Amino acid sequence: MSTYNMVKQEFIKKWITTLHMLDCSVEHPLNVTERKNAIKLSSDIAMAAARSGSTVWSRALISRSGNKTANKPVARRILKKARNRLKNRCLTLRRNGNFTAKSGVRKRTELLKSLVPGGELIKNKDYLIRETLDYIVYLRAQVDVMRTVAAVDSVTGNLTNDNK
Amino acid sequence: MDLTGGFGARSGGVGGGPYREPIGLESLHLGDEFRQLATTTSLTPDNAGGSFTALLELPPTQAVELLHFTDSLSSSQAAAAATTGIGGGDIIIAPPPPPLHSFGGTTLTFPSNSALMERAARFSVIATEQQQNNGNYHNNETPTSSVPSNSSDRVKTEPPETDSAMENQSLCPNQTNRSGKRKDFDKKVKSSTKKNKSSEETEKLPYVHVRARRGQATDSHSLAERARREKINARMKLLQELVPGCDKIQGTALVLDEIINHVQSLQRQVEMLSMRLAAVNPRVDFNLDTILASENASLMDGSFSGTAMQLAWPHQALETEQSFHQRQLQPPPPPPQQWPFDGLNQPVWGREEDQAHGNDHSNLMAVSENVMVGSANLHPNQVKMEL
């Protein structure tokens, strides 16, 4: 019943952790873009961590996020574990443009593969669709949580604790 | 806001009843044992023969209990009972090796079941929230019933199948692989109870039993191809339910289009929301206690669109956070034992946040270890211990 709520709760917990981690390990970036990237990165890691392991997209997302924070030892630790599972394939993901699709369905399948993290690694269209299903659910949870947080923040003003 | 409204509006055009028909009429096949399961109704007392309306009238709480029951059942079951028995005319085909499993997915029975139930219940959760937003609990009549009806079908047909189907699966180590195929089984139950087909298809790892339909080639290759196509079509149907507005579209290409658009729009929303959050907060880690409390409040109410209500809470949240956490213990139904994290863990987490500055690395190690262990059950326990 409240499984979707549990998904969101799990995501929130992980997100808090990753935000703390990123904030403490990076000199405070004043740039809005850098903050946005940090927030997005942390939420992506949190989303993948909430999904925990048995899906291709979660591991691919973690390894891809690990690339972006290559200087952080903690991210490298995650990346190492993801690497063991995926055998370095995720590090060389190629985005769309390199495939010549013959028919409409095939073209769209390639496009979907480029959207879903780790999609290119999936040979079977069957499993690709299953991964997409899962990914959509977690994406939606991420969007919902972020939207709630943004709404709270915009209305209540900025309630950050300055002593943190 | 927009997404939720759009979802409700777009799927509003499709009723629960008429939408389920295409699934039953879809060329999904089912083995004998599933049909027997659907008719025996060992676990669904209301299901007198597998009519969908009877299934839908099961209240959600019973569905949750059924989920608990089946989880405990399947976790205690050992190897398979024989699921043999499709008679002559069968051609046994080995399915392609599942790439998902090759990534070292968990082989534990327990977490795969929970992931399985999570998936199935997830759809019902999304649907239930839609229902609660509309204030209507009748699956058949709600405008947003296309998702809820199917999801509750899925949820309720889970238990009967899970028993003997999981017996088959416990032989096989590809349990996480099966979790996604559960959705197929639900539909197959539905289709079998609706119609008597001359041809059936069962998925049983590592073999797929496919019976040839009348007037079709019995070549093993064509049968395998047909089985695969049907699996793909089943998944497409599920995706259609998940992605709003996909129901009326015919053809795989257009459905894929919609799905691609949906994924892209969700990703773009994440971008915009993160930019918005970055613009509002001068620091990366914004006020998390507030967020946690407000999120708890919003989750308690079960609606994520009514944030205006919960915006009053954060002001009190700083003082009365503990009472919120305790309040949250009561309203949600007690989750199955696979999901022990609820309000109990939240207070711990909330308190630990403030002290966690020096422990970021250990926290993240906990997170990463939890990720790689691959069993969602242990997450809260492990994280708690780490903290």
PDB file of C-alpha atoms in Angstrom, chain B residues 203-366:
ATOM      1  CA  GLU B 203       7.443 -19.311 -18.017  1.00  0.00           C
ATOM      2  CA  LYS B 204       9.417 -21.646 -15.983  1.00  0.00           C
ATOM      3  CA  LEU B 205      13.065 -21.158 -15.753  1.00  0.00           C
ATOM      4  CA  PRO B 206      15.087 -22.473 -17.308  1.00  0.00           C
ATOM      5  CA  TYR B 207      12.514 -23.789 -19.750  1.00  0.00           C
ATOM      6  CA  VAL B 208       9.607 -22.170 -21.410  1.00  0.00           C
ATOM      7  CA  HIS B 209       6.683 -24.384 -22.203  1.00  0.00           C
ATOM      8  CA  VAL B 210       4.809 -23.178 -25.180  1.00  0.00           C
ATOM      9  CA  ARG B 211       1.879 -24.858 -26.734  1.00  0.00           C
ATOM     10  CA  ALA B 212       1.254 -24.208 -30.348  1.00  0.00           C
ATOM     11  CA  ARG B 213      -1.830 -22.404 -31.344  1.00  0.00           C
ATOM     12  CA  ARG B 214      -4.135 -23.667 -33.998  1.00  0.00           C
ATOM     13  CA  GLY B 215      -3.013 -22.875 -37.478  1.00  0.00           C
ATOM     14  CA  GLN B 216       0.406 -21.698 -36.437  1.00  0.00           C
ATOM     15  CA  ALA B 217       3.758 -23.122 -37.052  1.00  0.00           C
ATOM     16  CA  THR B 218       5.099 -25.452 -34.480  1.00  0.00           C
ATOM     17  CA  ASP B 219       8.610 -24.760 -35.396  1.00  0.00           C
ATOM     18  CA  SER B 220      10.697 -24.376 -32.307  1.00  0.00           C
ATOM     19  CA  HIS B 221      12.211 -21.183 -33.546  1.00  0.00           C
ATOM     20  CA  SER B 222       8.930 -19.564 -34.316  1.00  0.00           C
ATOM     21  CA  LEU B 223       7.563 -20.647 -30.984  1.00  0.00           C
ATOM     22  CA  ALA B 224      10.488 -19.148 -29.181  1.00  0.00           C
ATOM     23  CA  GLU B 225      10.095 -16.024 -31.157  1.00  0.00           C
ATOM     24  CA  ARG B 226       6.439 -15.879 -30.384  1.00  0.00           C
ATOM     25  CA  ALA B 227       7.052 -16.432 -26.699  1.00  0.00           C
ATOM     26  CA  ARG B 228       9.546 -13.650 -26.656  1.00  0.00           C
ATOM     27  CA  ARG B 229       7.265 -11.310 -28.509  1.00  0.00           C
ATOM     28  CA  GLU B 230       4.480 -11.987 -26.117  1.00  0.00           C
ATOM     29  CA  LYS B 231       6.661 -11.289 -23.151  1.00  0.00           C
ATOM     30  CA  ILE B 232       7.662  -8.040 -24.693  1.00  0.00           C
ATOM     31  CA  ASN B 233       4.075  -7.168 -25.375  1.00  0.00           C
ATOM     32  CA  ALA B 234       3.185  -7.866 -21.800  1.00  0.00           C
ATOM     33  CA  ARG B 235       5.856  -5.529 -20.576  1.00  0.00           C
ATOM     34  CA  MET B 236       4.726  -2.906 -23.020  1.00  0.00           C
ATOM     35  CA  LYS B 237       1.293  -3.134 -21.552  1.00  0.00           C
ATOM     36  CA  LEU B 238       2.687  -2.542 -18.117  1.00  0.00           C
ATOM     37  CA  LEU B 239       4.613   0.414 -19.334  1.00  0.00           C
ATOM     38  CA  GLN B 240       1.500   1.738 -20.889  1.00  0.00           C
ATOM     39  CA  GLU B 241      -0.159   1.691 -17.553  1.00  0.00           C
ATOM     40  CA  LEU B 242       2.692   3.399 -15.880  1.00  0.00           C
ATOM     41  CA  VAL B 243       3.167   6.142 -18.368  1.00  0.00           C
ATOM     42  CA  PRO B 244       0.125   8.351 -18.465  1.00  0.00           C
ATOM     43  CA  GLY B 245      -1.791   8.656 -21.641  1.00  0.00           C
ATOM     44  CA  CYS B 246      -0.428   5.575 -23.250  1.00  0.00           C
ATOM     45  CA  ASP B 247      -3.534   3.511 -23.152  1.00  0.00           C
ATOM     46  CA  LYS B 248      -5.105   4.615 -26.343  1.00  0.00           C
ATOM     47  CA  ILE B 249      -2.058   4.280 -28.464  1.00  0.00           C
ATOM     48  CA  GLN B 250      -1.747   1.360 -30.752  1.00  0.00           C
ATOM     49  CA  GLY B 251       1.567   0.117 -31.850  1.00  0.00           C
ATOM     50  CA  THR B 252       4.809  -0.450 -30.143  1.00  0.00           C
ATOM     51  CA  ALA B 253       6.621   2.459 -31.724  1.00  0.00           C
ATOM     52  CA  LEU B 254       4.212   5.072 -30.485  1.00  0.00           C
ATOM     53  CA  VAL B 255       4.109   3.574 -27.035  1.00  0.00           C
ATOM     54  CA  LEU B 256       7.857   3.689 -26.964  1.00  0.00           C
ATOM     55  CA  ASP B 257       7.621   7.302 -28.023  1.00  0.00           C
ATOM     56  CA  GLU B 258       5.425   8.089 -25.083  1.00  0.00           C
ATOM     57  CA  ILE B 259       7.694   6.276 -22.723  1.00  0.00           C
ATOM     58  CA  ILE B 260      10.707   8.094 -24.027  1.00  0.00           C
ATOM     59  CA  ASN B 261       8.915  11.384 -23.640  1.00  0.00           C
ATOM     60  CA  HIS B 262       7.952  10.502 -20.112  1.00  0.00           C
ATOM     61  CA  VAL B 263      11.453   9.556 -19.099  1.00  0.00           C
ATOM     62  CA  GLN B 264      12.853  12.665 -20.716  1.00  0.00           C
ATOM     63  CA  SER B 265      10.320  14.874 -19.034  1.00  0.00           C
ATOM     64  CA  LEU B 266      11.037  13.318 -15.663  1.00  0.00           C
ATOM     65  CA  GLN B 267      14.738  13.823 -16.124  1.00  0.00           C
ATOM     66  CA  ARG B 268      14.207  17.403 -17.166  1.00  0.00           C
ATOM     67  CA  GLN B 269      12.051  17.959 -14.118  1.00  0.00           C
ATOM     68  CA  VAL B 270      14.830  16.657 -11.940  1.00  0.00           C
ATOM     69  CA  GLU B 271      17.162  19.137 -13.537  1.00  0.00           C
ATOM     70  CA  MET B 272      14.832  22.047 -13.032  1.00  0.00           C
ATOM     71  CA  LEU B 273      13.990  21.100  -9.483  1.00  0.00           C
ATOM     72  CA  SER B 274      17.603  20.721  -8.536  1.00  0.00           C
ATOM     73  CA  MET B 275      18.337  24.105 -10.048  1.00  0.00           C
ATOM     74  CA  ARG B 276      15.480  25.533  -8.077  1.00  0.00           C
ATOM     75  CA  LEU B 277      16.722  23.987  -4.873  1.00  0.00           C
ATOM     76  CA  ALA B 278      20.194  25.251  -5.559  1.00  0.00           C
ATOM     77  CA  ALA B 279      18.894  28.747  -6.113  1.00  0.00           C
ATOM     78  CA  VAL B 280      16.889  28.774  -2.918  1.00  0.00           C
ATOM     79  CA  ASN B 281      19.510  27.401  -0.591  1.00  0.00           C
ATOM     80  CA  PRO B 282      22.909  28.974  -0.157  1.00  0.00           C
ATOM     81  CA  ARG B 283      24.333  25.646   0.914  1.00  0.00           C
ATOM     82  CA  VAL B 284      24.136  22.217  -0.560  1.00  0.00           C
ATOM     83  CA  ASP B 285      22.702  20.502   2.448  1.00  0.00           C
ATOM     84  CA  PHE B 286      19.652  22.465   3.240  1.00  0.00           C
ATOM     85  CA  ASN B 287      17.572  22.131   6.288  1.00  0.00           C
ATOM     86  CA  LEU B 288      17.065  18.450   6.434  1.00  0.00           C
ATOM     87  CA  ASP B 289      15.161  18.203   9.645  1.00  0.00           C
ATOM     88  CA  THR B 290      12.527  20.427   8.212  1.00  0.00           C
ATOM     89  CA  ILE B 291      12.395  18.466   5.046  1.00  0.00           C
ATOM     90  CA  LEU B 292      12.231  15.197   6.857  1.00  0.00           C
ATOM     91  CA  ALA B 293       9.447  16.333   9.081  1.00  0.00           C
ATOM     92  CA  SER B 294       7.505  17.873   6.277  1.00  0.00           C
ATOM     93  CA  GLU B 295       8.014  14.832   4.135  1.00  0.00           C
ATOM     94  CA  ASN B 296       6.831  12.648   6.974  1.00  0.00           C
ATOM     95  CA  ALA B 297       3.785  14.767   7.278  1.00  0.00           C
ATOM     96  CA  SER B 298       3.094  14.640   3.599  1.00  0.00           C
ATOM     97  CA  LEU B 299       3.615  10.944   3.470  1.00  0.00           C
ATOM     98  CA  MET B 300       1.328  10.462   6.395  1.00  0.00           C
ATOM     99  CA  ASP B 301      -1.417  12.166   4.585  1.00  0.00           C
ATOM    100  CA  GLY B 302      -0.688  10.136   1.574  1.00  0.00           C
ATOM    101  CA  SER B 303      -0.813  13.043  -0.773  1.00  0.00           C
ATOM    102  CA  PHE B 304       2.130  14.725  -2.256  1.00  0.00           C
ATOM    103  CA  SER B 305       0.280  17.414  -4.069  1.00  0.00           C
ATOM    104  CA  GLY B 306      -1.182  19.085  -1.074  1.00  0.00           C
ATOM    105  CA  THR B 307       1.964  20.684   0.148  1.00  0.00           C
ATOM    106  CA  ALA B 308       0.152  23.767   1.214  1.00  0.00           C
ATOM    107  CA  MET B 309      -1.223  21.883   4.160  1.00  0.00           C
ATOM    108  CA  GLN B 310       2.077  20.613   5.273  1.00  0.00           C
ATOM    109  CA  LEU B 311       3.800  23.902   4.949  1.00  0.00           C
ATOM    110  CA  ALA B 312       2.377  24.814   8.270  1.00  0.00           C
ATOM    111  CA  TRP B 313       4.135  21.872   9.830  1.00  0.00           C
ATOM    112  CA  PRO B 314       7.757  22.880   9.338  1.00  0.00           C
ATOM    113  CA  HIS B 315       7.384  25.770  11.699  1.00  0.00           C
ATOM    114  CA  GLN B 316       6.398  23.432  14.424  1.00  0.00           C
ATOM    115  CA  ALA B 317       8.699  20.793  13.146  1.00  0.00           C
ATOM    116  CA  LEU B 318      11.730  22.182  14.806  1.00  0.00           C
ATOM    117  CA  GLU B 319      10.191  21.833  18.199  1.00  0.00           C
ATOM    118  CA  THR B 320       7.850  18.934  17.823  1.00  0.00           C
ATOM    119  CA  GLU B 321       9.767  16.674  15.541  1.00  0.00           C
ATOM    120  CA  GLN B 322       9.649  13.805  17.925  1.00  0.00           C
ATOM    121  CA  SER B 323       5.898  13.907  18.104  1.00  0.00           C
ATOM    122  CA  PHE B 324       5.733  13.782  14.327  1.00  0.00           C
ATOM    123  CA  HIS B 325       7.821  10.712  14.186  1.00  0.00           C
ATOM    124  CA  GLN B 326       5.719   9.033  16.754  1.00  0.00           C
ATOM    125  CA  ARG B 327       2.587  10.045  14.978  1.00  0.00           C
ATOM    126  CA  GLN B 328       3.864   8.537  11.868  1.00  0.00           C
ATOM    127  CA  LEU B 329       4.118   5.205  13.529  1.00  0.00           C
ATOM    128  CA  GLN B 330       0.412   4.795  13.723  1.00  0.00           C
ATOM    129  CA  PRO B 331      -1.333   5.765  10.516  1.00  0.00           C
ATOM    130  CA  PRO B 332       0.598   3.732   7.990  1.00  0.00           C
ATOM    131  CA  PRO B 333      -0.322   0.084   8.085  1.00  0.00           C
ATOM    132  CA  PRO B 334       2.422  -1.997   9.573  1.00  0.00           C
ATOM    133  CA  PRO B 335       4.706  -2.801   6.721  1.00  0.00           C
ATOM    134  CA  PRO B 336       5.745  -6.313   6.037  1.00  0.00           C
ATOM    135  CA  GLN B 337       8.761  -7.507   7.819  1.00  0.00           C
ATOM    136  CA  GLN B 338      10.912  -6.889   4.866  1.00  0.00           C
ATOM    137  CA  TRP B 339      10.473  -3.181   5.342  1.00  0.00           C
ATOM    138  CA  PRO B 340      11.194  -2.502   8.951  1.00  0.00           C
ATOM    139  CA  PHE B 341      12.153   1.049   8.374  1.00  0.00           C
ATOM    140  CA  ASP B 342       9.344   3.357   9.138  1.00  0.00           C
ATOM    141  CA  GLY B 343       8.855   5.922  11.810  1.00  0.00           C
ATOM    142  CA  LEU B 344      10.992   3.834  14.107  1.00  0.00           C
ATOM    143  CA  ASN B 345      14.071   4.510  12.120  1.00  0.00           C
ATOM    144  CA  GLN B 346      13.231   8.044  11.272  1.00  0.00           C
ATOM    145  CA  PRO B 347      13.809   9.484  14.718  1.00  0.00           C
ATOM    146  CA  VAL B 348      17.105   7.714  14.894  1.00  0.00           C
ATOM    147  CA  TRP B 349      18.054   9.115  11.565  1.00  0.00           C
ATOM    148  CA  GLY B 350      16.921  12.574  12.475  1.00  0.00           C
ATOM    149  CA  ARG B 351      18.978  12.630  15.603  1.00  0.00           C
ATOM    150  CA  GLU B 352      21.981  11.150  13.986  1.00  0.00           C
ATOM    151  CA  GLU B 353      22.067  13.755  11.279  1.00  0.00           C
ATOM    152  CA  ASP B 354      23.248  16.407  13.615  1.00  0.00           C
ATOM    153  CA  GLN B 355      26.136  14.325  14.775  1.00  0.00           C
ATOM    154  CA  ALA B 356      27.042  12.967  11.458  1.00  0.00           C
ATOM    155  CA  HIS B 357      29.543  15.512  10.383  1.00  0.00           C
ATOM    156  CA  GLY B 358      32.564  13.524  11.257  1.00  0.00           C
ATOM    157  CA  ASN B 359      30.991  10.343  10.115  1.00  0.00           C
ATOM    158  CA  ASP B 360      30.274  11.129   6.543  1.00  0.00           C
ATOM    159  CA  HIS B 361      32.631   8.600   5.201  1.00  0.00           C
ATOM    160  CA  SER B 362      31.290   5.876   7.360  1.00  0.00           C
ATOM    161  CA  ASN B 363      27.792   6.870   6.395  1.00  0.00           C
ATOM    162  CA  LEU B 364      28.578   6.700   2.776  1.00  0.00           C
ATOM    163  CA  MET B 365      30.321   3.423   3.240  1.00  0.00           C
ATOM    164  CA  ALA B 366      27.141   2.198   4.788  1.00  0.00           C
TER     165      ALA B 366
END
